């Protein structure tokens, strides 16, 4: 007989608690208690709100803000973010159990402030000080919306070295030209975009660089919204037509975009 996932999880969590000394796979009680608290919040607050949250309307965005405020008031916000950024600083091995509870709803990570963890950690570790000061507080606080631009129309996603979006040095910084798609740019405040900055023939690991581009920058245009698994409203195709950014908007070292992206994606595949 098939057992509903929530019932199976409830059965496990309602079993007599065992300590790590009794069972090496048992969760420490503080993490187990936090997971129960997160699961209860998701089921009682987020589940009933899902039809509105899925609508993509202004009402949905207002409801999301309200739920985020409740999460903050209950001490459930930004659990995996570093403490110096205002988070709870859970380790990866602690957070994976919390992430399981968040993930009972597709809106759980957005409501609890972990949806943009990868962007926050990337800026925290690799962005210049000015960028960190300008964007990190709002990003961790849920007031700033990021997106990530790597995939391109007509290019195989399995071989990112085929990307054709280029960034070239210009007076005062860089000029970016190219196309990206399947980035959640519809409501984003900035996009982190991967560009080729070195000539063909340079090894791929030294040929690409990432830049932060505010979505209000001249030359950045959303071409159209794209359907993903039958839904629309977030993912877009966009163009960069001589988009100019100063060098301080470079994320990581020149030519080292792939290692930064690899660090981001490795963590993302583990978390989500």
PDB file of C-alpha atoms in Angstrom:
ATOM      1  CA  UNK A   1       0.000   0.000   0.000  1.00  0.00           C
ATOM      2  CA  UNK A   2       1.334   3.447  -0.886  1.00  0.00           C
ATOM      3  CA  UNK A   3       1.744   5.745   2.114  1.00  0.00           C
ATOM      4  CA  UNK A   4       1.363   9.518   1.491  1.00  0.00           C
ATOM      5  CA  UNK A   5       4.712  11.243   1.917  1.00  0.00           C
ATOM      6  CA  UNK A   6       3.510  13.529   4.711  1.00  0.00           C
ATOM      7  CA  UNK A   7       2.100  10.582   6.658  1.00  0.00           C
ATOM      8  CA  UNK A   8       5.355   8.657   6.255  1.00  0.00           C
ATOM      9  CA  UNK A   9       7.359  11.617   7.557  1.00  0.00           C
ATOM     10  CA  UNK A  10       4.926  12.124  10.430  1.00  0.00           C
ATOM     11  CA  UNK A  11       5.282   8.463  11.376  1.00  0.00           C
ATOM     12  CA  UNK A  12       9.066   8.750  11.498  1.00  0.00           C
ATOM     13  CA  UNK A  13       9.024  11.975  13.497  1.00  0.00           C
ATOM     14  CA  UNK A  14       6.452  10.695  15.980  1.00  0.00           C
ATOM     15  CA  UNK A  15       8.502   7.607  16.738  1.00  0.00           C
ATOM     16  CA  UNK A  16      10.144   7.568  20.153  1.00  0.00           C
ATOM     17  CA  UNK A  17      13.066   9.956  19.948  1.00  0.00           C
ATOM     18  CA  UNK A  18      16.522   8.489  19.944  1.00  0.00           C
ATOM     19  CA  UNK A  19      19.701  10.362  20.773  1.00  0.00           C
ATOM     20  CA  UNK A  20      22.796  10.411  18.540  1.00  0.00           C
ATOM     21  CA  UNK A  21      24.487   8.222  21.171  1.00  0.00           C
ATOM     22  CA  UNK A  22      21.787   5.586  20.674  1.00  0.00           C
ATOM     23  CA  UNK A  23      21.507   6.006  16.916  1.00  0.00           C
ATOM     24  CA  UNK A  24      24.298   7.571  14.819  1.00  0.00           C
ATOM     25  CA  UNK A  25      21.684   8.692  12.281  1.00  0.00           C
ATOM     26  CA  UNK A  26      19.465  10.432  14.816  1.00  0.00           C
ATOM     27  CA  UNK A  27      19.153  14.209  14.604  1.00  0.00           C
ATOM     28  CA  UNK A  28      20.256  16.356  17.525  1.00  0.00           C
ATOM     29  CA  UNK A  29      17.100  17.490  19.288  1.00  0.00           C
ATOM     30  CA  UNK A  30      17.555  21.231  18.490  1.00  0.00           C
ATOM     31  CA  UNK A  31      17.609  20.446  14.751  1.00  0.00           C
ATOM     32  CA  UNK A  32      14.769  17.952  15.043  1.00  0.00           C
ATOM     33  CA  UNK A  33      12.703  20.532  16.916  1.00  0.00           C
ATOM     34  CA  UNK A  34      13.478  23.210  14.314  1.00  0.00           C
ATOM     35  CA  UNK A  35      12.461  20.847  11.536  1.00  0.00           C
ATOM     36  CA  UNK A  36       9.143  20.179  13.263  1.00  0.00           C
ATOM     37  CA  UNK A  37       8.589  23.917  13.665  1.00  0.00           C
ATOM     38  CA  UNK A  38       9.365  24.572   9.989  1.00  0.00           C
ATOM     39  CA  UNK A  39       7.115  21.720   8.850  1.00  0.00           C
ATOM     40  CA  UNK A  40       4.236  22.994  10.973  1.00  0.00           C
ATOM     41  CA  UNK A  41       4.671  26.521   9.580  1.00  0.00           C
ATOM     42  CA  UNK A  42       4.709  25.255   5.996  1.00  0.00           C
ATOM     43  CA  UNK A  43       1.592  23.153   6.491  1.00  0.00           C
ATOM     44  CA  UNK A  44      -0.481  25.674   8.417  1.00  0.00           C
ATOM     45  CA  UNK A  45       0.614  28.949   6.791  1.00  0.00           C
ATOM     46  CA  UNK A  46       1.957  28.165   3.316  1.00  0.00           C
ATOM     47  CA  UNK A  47      -0.202  25.263   2.112  1.00  0.00           C
ATOM     48  CA  UNK A  48      -3.446  27.284   2.346  1.00  0.00           C
ATOM     49  CA  UNK A  49      -1.811  30.211   0.517  1.00  0.00           C
ATOM     50  CA  UNK A  50      -0.512  28.196  -2.452  1.00  0.00           C
ATOM     51  CA  UNK A  51      -3.380  28.954  -4.885  1.00  0.00           C
ATOM     52  CA  UNK A  52      -2.831  32.707  -4.488  1.00  0.00           C
ATOM     53  CA  UNK A  53       0.978  32.430  -4.460  1.00  0.00           C
ATOM     54  CA  UNK A  54       0.845  30.463  -7.730  1.00  0.00           C
ATOM     55  CA  UNK A  55      -1.228  33.142  -9.463  1.00  0.00           C
ATOM     56  CA  UNK A  56       1.714  35.501 -10.045  1.00  0.00           C
ATOM     57  CA  UNK A  57      -0.539  38.498  -9.369  1.00  0.00           C
ATOM     58  CA  UNK A  58       0.202  41.584  -7.248  1.00  0.00           C
ATOM     59  CA  UNK A  59      -1.914  39.887  -4.572  1.00  0.00           C
ATOM     60  CA  UNK A  60       0.487  36.953  -4.664  1.00  0.00           C
ATOM     61  CA  UNK A  61       3.495  39.188  -4.083  1.00  0.00           C
ATOM     62  CA  UNK A  62       1.721  40.968  -1.220  1.00  0.00           C
ATOM     63  CA  UNK A  63       0.810  37.647   0.387  1.00  0.00           C
ATOM     64  CA  UNK A  64       4.389  36.439   0.032  1.00  0.00           C
ATOM     65  CA  UNK A  65       5.627  39.532   1.891  1.00  0.00           C
ATOM     66  CA  UNK A  66       3.092  38.875   4.645  1.00  0.00           C
ATOM     67  CA  UNK A  67       4.201  35.257   5.022  1.00  0.00           C
ATOM     68  CA  UNK A  68       7.858  36.288   5.036  1.00  0.00           C
ATOM     69  CA  UNK A  69       7.076  38.674   7.887  1.00  0.00           C
ATOM     70  CA  UNK A  70       5.473  35.836   9.837  1.00  0.00           C
ATOM     71  CA  UNK A  71       8.520  33.630   9.208  1.00  0.00           C
ATOM     72  CA  UNK A  72      10.820  36.361  10.520  1.00  0.00           C
ATOM     73  CA  UNK A  73       8.608  36.867  13.595  1.00  0.00           C
ATOM     74  CA  UNK A  74       8.785  33.126  14.318  1.00  0.00           C
ATOM     75  CA  UNK A  75      12.581  32.947  14.000  1.00  0.00           C
ATOM     76  CA  UNK A  76      12.425  30.854  10.822  1.00  0.00           C
ATOM     77  CA  UNK A  77      14.030  33.313   8.387  1.00  0.00           C
ATOM     78  CA  UNK A  78      17.350  32.777   6.560  1.00  0.00           C
ATOM     79  CA  UNK A  79      18.242  29.676   8.549  1.00  0.00           C
ATOM     80  CA  UNK A  80      21.216  28.658   6.386  1.00  0.00           C
ATOM     81  CA  UNK A  81      22.648  32.132   5.747  1.00  0.00           C
ATOM     82  CA  UNK A  82      25.884  33.025   7.539  1.00  0.00           C
ATOM     83  CA  UNK A  83      25.457  34.692  10.904  1.00  0.00           C
ATOM     84  CA  UNK A  84      27.364  37.776   9.754  1.00  0.00           C
ATOM     85  CA  UNK A  85      24.675  38.275   7.089  1.00  0.00           C
ATOM     86  CA  UNK A  86      21.855  38.020   9.618  1.00  0.00           C
ATOM     87  CA  UNK A  87      21.124  34.313   9.266  1.00  0.00           C
ATOM     88  CA  UNK A  88      21.071  31.375  11.662  1.00  0.00           C
ATOM     89  CA  UNK A  89      24.284  29.905  10.181  1.00  0.00           C
ATOM     90  CA  UNK A  90      23.103  26.292  10.014  1.00  0.00           C
ATOM     91  CA  UNK A  91      25.714  23.963   8.549  1.00  0.00           C
ATOM     92  CA  UNK A  92      24.995  22.038   5.363  1.00  0.00           C
ATOM     93  CA  UNK A  93      24.430  18.805   7.282  1.00  0.00           C
ATOM     94  CA  UNK A  94      21.982  20.601   9.572  1.00  0.00           C
ATOM     95  CA  UNK A  95      20.196  22.537   6.869  1.00  0.00           C
ATOM     96  CA  UNK A  96      19.473  19.590   4.577  1.00  0.00           C
ATOM     97  CA  UNK A  97      16.935  18.353   7.130  1.00  0.00           C
ATOM     98  CA  UNK A  98      15.320  21.784   7.314  1.00  0.00           C
ATOM     99  CA  UNK A  99      15.334  22.068   3.539  1.00  0.00           C
ATOM    100  CA  UNK A 100      13.350  18.845   3.337  1.00  0.00           C
ATOM    101  CA  UNK A 101      10.640  20.440   5.476  1.00  0.00           C
ATOM    102  CA  UNK A 102      10.717  23.714   3.519  1.00  0.00           C
ATOM    103  CA  UNK A 103      10.386  21.778   0.289  1.00  0.00           C
ATOM    104  CA  UNK A 104       6.982  20.321   1.150  1.00  0.00           C
ATOM    105  CA  UNK A 105       5.740  23.450  -0.639  1.00  0.00           C
ATOM    106  CA  UNK A 106       7.379  24.874  -3.743  1.00  0.00           C
ATOM    107  CA  UNK A 107       6.974  28.278  -2.089  1.00  0.00           C
ATOM    108  CA  UNK A 108       8.647  27.232   1.171  1.00  0.00           C
ATOM    109  CA  UNK A 109      12.158  28.483   0.323  1.00  0.00           C
ATOM    110  CA  UNK A 110      10.805  31.878  -0.781  1.00  0.00           C
ATOM    111  CA  UNK A 111       8.690  32.251   2.353  1.00  0.00           C
ATOM    112  CA  UNK A 112      11.535  31.263   4.698  1.00  0.00           C
ATOM    113  CA  UNK A 113      14.287  33.281   2.999  1.00  0.00           C
ATOM    114  CA  UNK A 114      16.436  30.464   1.627  1.00  0.00           C
ATOM    115  CA  UNK A 115      15.423  30.779  -2.032  1.00  0.00           C
ATOM    116  CA  UNK A 116      18.341  33.115  -2.795  1.00  0.00           C
ATOM    117  CA  UNK A 117      20.927  31.483  -0.550  1.00  0.00           C
ATOM    118  CA  UNK A 118      23.163  30.634  -3.520  1.00  0.00           C
ATOM    119  CA  UNK A 119      23.189  34.237  -4.737  1.00  0.00           C
ATOM    120  CA  UNK A 120      23.913  35.567  -1.244  1.00  0.00           C
ATOM    121  CA  UNK A 121      26.798  33.165  -0.663  1.00  0.00           C
ATOM    122  CA  UNK A 122      28.249  33.885  -4.110  1.00  0.00           C
ATOM    123  CA  UNK A 123      28.271  37.647  -3.481  1.00  0.00           C
ATOM    124  CA  UNK A 124      29.493  37.189   0.088  1.00  0.00           C
ATOM    125  CA  UNK A 125      32.483  35.124  -1.060  1.00  0.00           C
ATOM    126  CA  UNK A 126      33.373  36.630  -4.429  1.00  0.00           C
ATOM    127  CA  UNK A 127      31.922  40.134  -4.923  1.00  0.00           C
ATOM    128  CA  UNK A 128      33.873  43.352  -4.247  1.00  0.00           C
ATOM    129  CA  UNK A 129      33.117  45.133  -1.005  1.00  0.00           C
ATOM    130  CA  UNK A 130      30.978  47.810  -2.662  1.00  0.00           C
ATOM    131  CA  UNK A 131      28.694  45.228  -4.258  1.00  0.00           C
ATOM    132  CA  UNK A 132      28.378  43.315  -0.994  1.00  0.00           C
ATOM    133  CA  UNK A 133      27.407  46.472   0.882  1.00  0.00           C
ATOM    134  CA  UNK A 134      24.968  47.567  -1.819  1.00  0.00           C
ATOM    135  CA  UNK A 135      23.106  44.291  -2.404  1.00  0.00           C
ATOM    136  CA  UNK A 136      23.630  41.753   0.378  1.00  0.00           C
ATOM    137  CA  UNK A 137      21.489  43.314   3.135  1.00  0.00           C
ATOM    138  CA  UNK A 138      18.449  43.563   0.864  1.00  0.00           C
ATOM    139  CA  UNK A 139      19.114  40.158  -0.690  1.00  0.00           C
ATOM    140  CA  UNK A 140      19.252  38.357   2.662  1.00  0.00           C
ATOM    141  CA  UNK A 141      16.351  40.438   3.968  1.00  0.00           C
ATOM    142  CA  UNK A 142      14.108  39.469   1.072  1.00  0.00           C
ATOM    143  CA  UNK A 143      13.767  42.978  -0.364  1.00  0.00           C
ATOM    144  CA  UNK A 144      16.076  42.440  -3.359  1.00  0.00           C
ATOM    145  CA  UNK A 145      15.302  39.868  -6.057  1.00  0.00           C
ATOM    146  CA  UNK A 146      18.215  38.264  -7.991  1.00  0.00           C
ATOM    147  CA  UNK A 147      18.393  35.980 -11.008  1.00  0.00           C
ATOM    148  CA  UNK A 148      21.155  34.057 -12.735  1.00  0.00           C
ATOM    149  CA  UNK A 149      21.984  34.095 -16.461  1.00  0.00           C
ATOM    150  CA  UNK A 150      23.914  31.200 -17.950  1.00  0.00           C
ATOM    151  CA  UNK A 151      21.782  29.305 -20.532  1.00  0.00           C
ATOM    152  CA  UNK A 152      21.487  30.706 -24.062  1.00  0.00           C
ATOM    153  CA  UNK A 153      19.064  30.113 -26.952  1.00  0.00           C
ATOM    154  CA  UNK A 154      20.368  27.608 -29.450  1.00  0.00           C
ATOM    155  CA  UNK A 155      23.223  26.466 -27.212  1.00  0.00           C
ATOM    156  CA  UNK A 156      23.524  23.137 -25.462  1.00  0.00           C
ATOM    157  CA  UNK A 157      23.237  23.568 -21.720  1.00  0.00           C
ATOM    158  CA  UNK A 158      25.366  20.469 -21.233  1.00  0.00           C
ATOM    159  CA  UNK A 159      28.392  22.328 -22.660  1.00  0.00           C
ATOM    160  CA  UNK A 160      28.503  25.850 -21.219  1.00  0.00           C
ATOM    161  CA  UNK A 161      31.729  26.565 -23.093  1.00  0.00           C
ATOM    162  CA  UNK A 162      29.524  27.153 -26.166  1.00  0.00           C
ATOM    163  CA  UNK A 163      28.177  30.384 -24.679  1.00  0.00           C
ATOM    164  CA  UNK A 164      28.472  33.338 -27.043  1.00  0.00           C
ATOM    165  CA  UNK A 165      27.545  36.242 -24.733  1.00  0.00           C
ATOM    166  CA  UNK A 166      30.663  38.389 -24.528  1.00  0.00           C
ATOM    167  CA  UNK A 167      31.953  41.084 -22.245  1.00  0.00           C
ATOM    168  CA  UNK A 168      34.663  43.338 -23.659  1.00  0.00           C
ATOM    169  CA  UNK A 169      36.702  45.987 -21.863  1.00  0.00           C
ATOM    170  CA  UNK A 170      35.556  49.542 -22.520  1.00  0.00           C
ATOM    171  CA  UNK A 171      36.138  52.931 -20.986  1.00  0.00           C
ATOM    172  CA  UNK A 172      35.215  52.685 -17.324  1.00  0.00           C
ATOM    173  CA  UNK A 173      34.439  48.970 -17.292  1.00  0.00           C
ATOM    174  CA  UNK A 174      32.850  46.365 -19.561  1.00  0.00           C
ATOM    175  CA  UNK A 175      30.396  46.186 -22.451  1.00  0.00           C
ATOM    176  CA  UNK A 176      28.168  43.083 -22.563  1.00  0.00           C
ATOM    177  CA  UNK A 177      26.430  41.792 -25.689  1.00  0.00           C
ATOM    178  CA  UNK A 178      24.448  38.578 -26.062  1.00  0.00           C
ATOM    179  CA  UNK A 179      21.296  36.666 -25.153  1.00  0.00           C
ATOM    180  CA  UNK A 180      20.286  34.556 -22.165  1.00  0.00           C
ATOM    181  CA  UNK A 181      17.132  32.680 -21.312  1.00  0.00           C
ATOM    182  CA  UNK A 182      15.346  30.659 -18.615  1.00  0.00           C
ATOM    183  CA  UNK A 183      16.416  33.195 -16.004  1.00  0.00           C
ATOM    184  CA  UNK A 184      13.858  34.341 -13.427  1.00  0.00           C
ATOM    185  CA  UNK A 185      14.198  37.924 -14.559  1.00  0.00           C
ATOM    186  CA  UNK A 186      10.579  39.094 -14.653  1.00  0.00           C
ATOM    187  CA  UNK A 187      10.753  40.692 -11.192  1.00  0.00           C
ATOM    188  CA  UNK A 188      14.518  40.650 -10.612  1.00  0.00           C
ATOM    189  CA  UNK A 189      16.533  43.636  -9.439  1.00  0.00           C
ATOM    190  CA  UNK A 190      19.778  42.250 -10.847  1.00  0.00           C
ATOM    191  CA  UNK A 191      21.101  39.369 -12.907  1.00  0.00           C
ATOM    192  CA  UNK A 192      24.463  37.662 -12.496  1.00  0.00           C
ATOM    193  CA  UNK A 193      25.486  36.868 -16.067  1.00  0.00           C
ATOM    194  CA  UNK A 194      28.232  34.580 -17.351  1.00  0.00           C
ATOM    195  CA  UNK A 195      30.219  36.018 -20.285  1.00  0.00           C
ATOM    196  CA  UNK A 196      33.199  35.058 -22.394  1.00  0.00           C
ATOM    197  CA  UNK A 197      35.901  37.626 -21.761  1.00  0.00           C
ATOM    198  CA  UNK A 198      38.907  35.910 -23.363  1.00  0.00           C
ATOM    199  CA  UNK A 199      39.690  34.917 -26.978  1.00  0.00           C
ATOM    200  CA  UNK A 200      38.782  31.537 -28.431  1.00  0.00           C
ATOM    201  CA  UNK A 201      41.536  29.061 -27.705  1.00  0.00           C
ATOM    202  CA  UNK A 202      41.999  30.141 -24.107  1.00  0.00           C
ATOM    203  CA  UNK A 203      41.147  27.157 -21.849  1.00  0.00           C
ATOM    204  CA  UNK A 204      37.513  27.258 -20.749  1.00  0.00           C
ATOM    205  CA  UNK A 205      38.471  27.426 -17.089  1.00  0.00           C
ATOM    206  CA  UNK A 206      40.203  30.743 -17.789  1.00  0.00           C
ATOM    207  CA  UNK A 207      37.935  32.228 -20.476  1.00  0.00           C
ATOM    208  CA  UNK A 208      34.672  33.232 -18.761  1.00  0.00           C
ATOM    209  CA  UNK A 209      33.799  35.876 -16.182  1.00  0.00           C
ATOM    210  CA  UNK A 210      30.648  36.705 -14.237  1.00  0.00           C
ATOM    211  CA  UNK A 211      29.178  40.193 -13.854  1.00  0.00           C
ATOM    212  CA  UNK A 212      26.330  41.620 -11.809  1.00  0.00           C
ATOM    213  CA  UNK A 213      24.008  43.668 -14.013  1.00  0.00           C
ATOM    214  CA  UNK A 214      21.174  45.737 -12.488  1.00  0.00           C
ATOM    215  CA  UNK A 215      18.090  45.010 -14.588  1.00  0.00           C
ATOM    216  CA  UNK A 216      17.443  48.721 -15.038  1.00  0.00           C
ATOM    217  CA  UNK A 217      20.724  49.170 -16.924  1.00  0.00           C
ATOM    218  CA  UNK A 218      20.404  50.650 -20.413  1.00  0.00           C
ATOM    219  CA  UNK A 219      20.607  47.931 -23.065  1.00  0.00           C
ATOM    220  CA  UNK A 220      19.143  45.165 -20.878  1.00  0.00           C
ATOM    221  CA  UNK A 221      15.801  44.035 -22.336  1.00  0.00           C
ATOM    222  CA  UNK A 222      13.385  41.255 -21.459  1.00  0.00           C
ATOM    223  CA  UNK A 223      12.265  39.819 -24.799  1.00  0.00           C
ATOM    224  CA  UNK A 224       9.532  37.460 -23.597  1.00  0.00           C
ATOM    225  CA  UNK A 225       8.361  35.266 -20.768  1.00  0.00           C
ATOM    226  CA  UNK A 226       8.904  31.527 -21.169  1.00  0.00           C
ATOM    227  CA  UNK A 227       6.775  28.581 -20.135  1.00  0.00           C
ATOM    228  CA  UNK A 228       8.373  26.134 -17.695  1.00  0.00           C
ATOM    229  CA  UNK A 229       6.453  22.915 -17.006  1.00  0.00           C
ATOM    230  CA  UNK A 230       3.294  24.637 -18.166  1.00  0.00           C
ATOM    231  CA  UNK A 231       3.654  27.724 -15.977  1.00  0.00           C
ATOM    232  CA  UNK A 232       4.633  31.283 -16.880  1.00  0.00           C
ATOM    233  CA  UNK A 233       5.408  34.457 -14.997  1.00  0.00           C
ATOM    234  CA  UNK A 234       9.070  34.350 -13.961  1.00  0.00           C
ATOM    235  CA  UNK A 235      11.434  32.795 -16.501  1.00  0.00           C
ATOM    236  CA  UNK A 236      12.409  34.994 -19.422  1.00  0.00           C
ATOM    237  CA  UNK A 237      14.541  35.421 -22.499  1.00  0.00           C
ATOM    238  CA  UNK A 238      16.590  38.610 -22.445  1.00  0.00           C
ATOM    239  CA  UNK A 239      19.116  40.522 -24.530  1.00  0.00           C
ATOM    240  CA  UNK A 240      22.219  42.506 -23.613  1.00  0.00           C
ATOM    241  CA  UNK A 241      22.868  45.217 -26.184  1.00  0.00           C
ATOM    242  CA  UNK A 242      26.027  47.089 -25.221  1.00  0.00           C
ATOM    243  CA  UNK A 243      25.140  46.850 -21.546  1.00  0.00           C
ATOM    244  CA  UNK A 244      27.859  48.757 -19.693  1.00  0.00           C
ATOM    245  CA  UNK A 245      28.926  47.976 -16.144  1.00  0.00           C
ATOM    246  CA  UNK A 246      31.957  49.164 -14.165  1.00  0.00           C
ATOM    247  CA  UNK A 247      34.682  46.704 -13.288  1.00  0.00           C
ATOM    248  CA  UNK A 248      33.535  46.694  -9.655  1.00  0.00           C
ATOM    249  CA  UNK A 249      30.464  44.748 -10.846  1.00  0.00           C
ATOM    250  CA  UNK A 250      32.685  41.809 -11.768  1.00  0.00           C
ATOM    251  CA  UNK A 251      32.054  38.748  -9.564  1.00  0.00           C
ATOM    252  CA  UNK A 252      35.309  36.950  -8.896  1.00  0.00           C
ATOM    253  CA  UNK A 253      38.518  37.217 -10.868  1.00  0.00           C
ATOM    254  CA  UNK A 254      38.611  37.797 -14.596  1.00  0.00           C
ATOM    255  CA  UNK A 255      38.523  34.449 -16.398  1.00  0.00           C
ATOM    256  CA  UNK A 256      37.492  32.555 -13.246  1.00  0.00           C
ATOM    257  CA  UNK A 257      33.743  32.491 -13.807  1.00  0.00           C
ATOM    258  CA  UNK A 258      33.506  28.714 -14.164  1.00  0.00           C
ATOM    259  CA  UNK A 259      35.019  27.918 -10.741  1.00  0.00           C
ATOM    260  CA  UNK A 260      32.626  30.388  -9.107  1.00  0.00           C
ATOM    261  CA  UNK A 261      29.679  28.924 -11.031  1.00  0.00           C
ATOM    262  CA  UNK A 262      30.780  25.399 -10.137  1.00  0.00           C
ATOM    263  CA  UNK A 263      30.860  26.276  -6.444  1.00  0.00           C
ATOM    264  CA  UNK A 264      27.378  27.750  -6.742  1.00  0.00           C
ATOM    265  CA  UNK A 265      25.907  24.827  -8.679  1.00  0.00           C
ATOM    266  CA  UNK A 266      27.468  22.166  -6.439  1.00  0.00           C
ATOM    267  CA  UNK A 267      25.798  23.703  -3.411  1.00  0.00           C
ATOM    268  CA  UNK A 268      22.562  24.202  -5.314  1.00  0.00           C
ATOM    269  CA  UNK A 269      22.344  20.572  -6.385  1.00  0.00           C
ATOM    270  CA  UNK A 270      22.887  19.515  -2.765  1.00  0.00           C
ATOM    271  CA  UNK A 271      20.380  21.924  -1.234  1.00  0.00           C
ATOM    272  CA  UNK A 272      17.594  21.930  -3.776  1.00  0.00           C
TER     273      UNK A 272
END
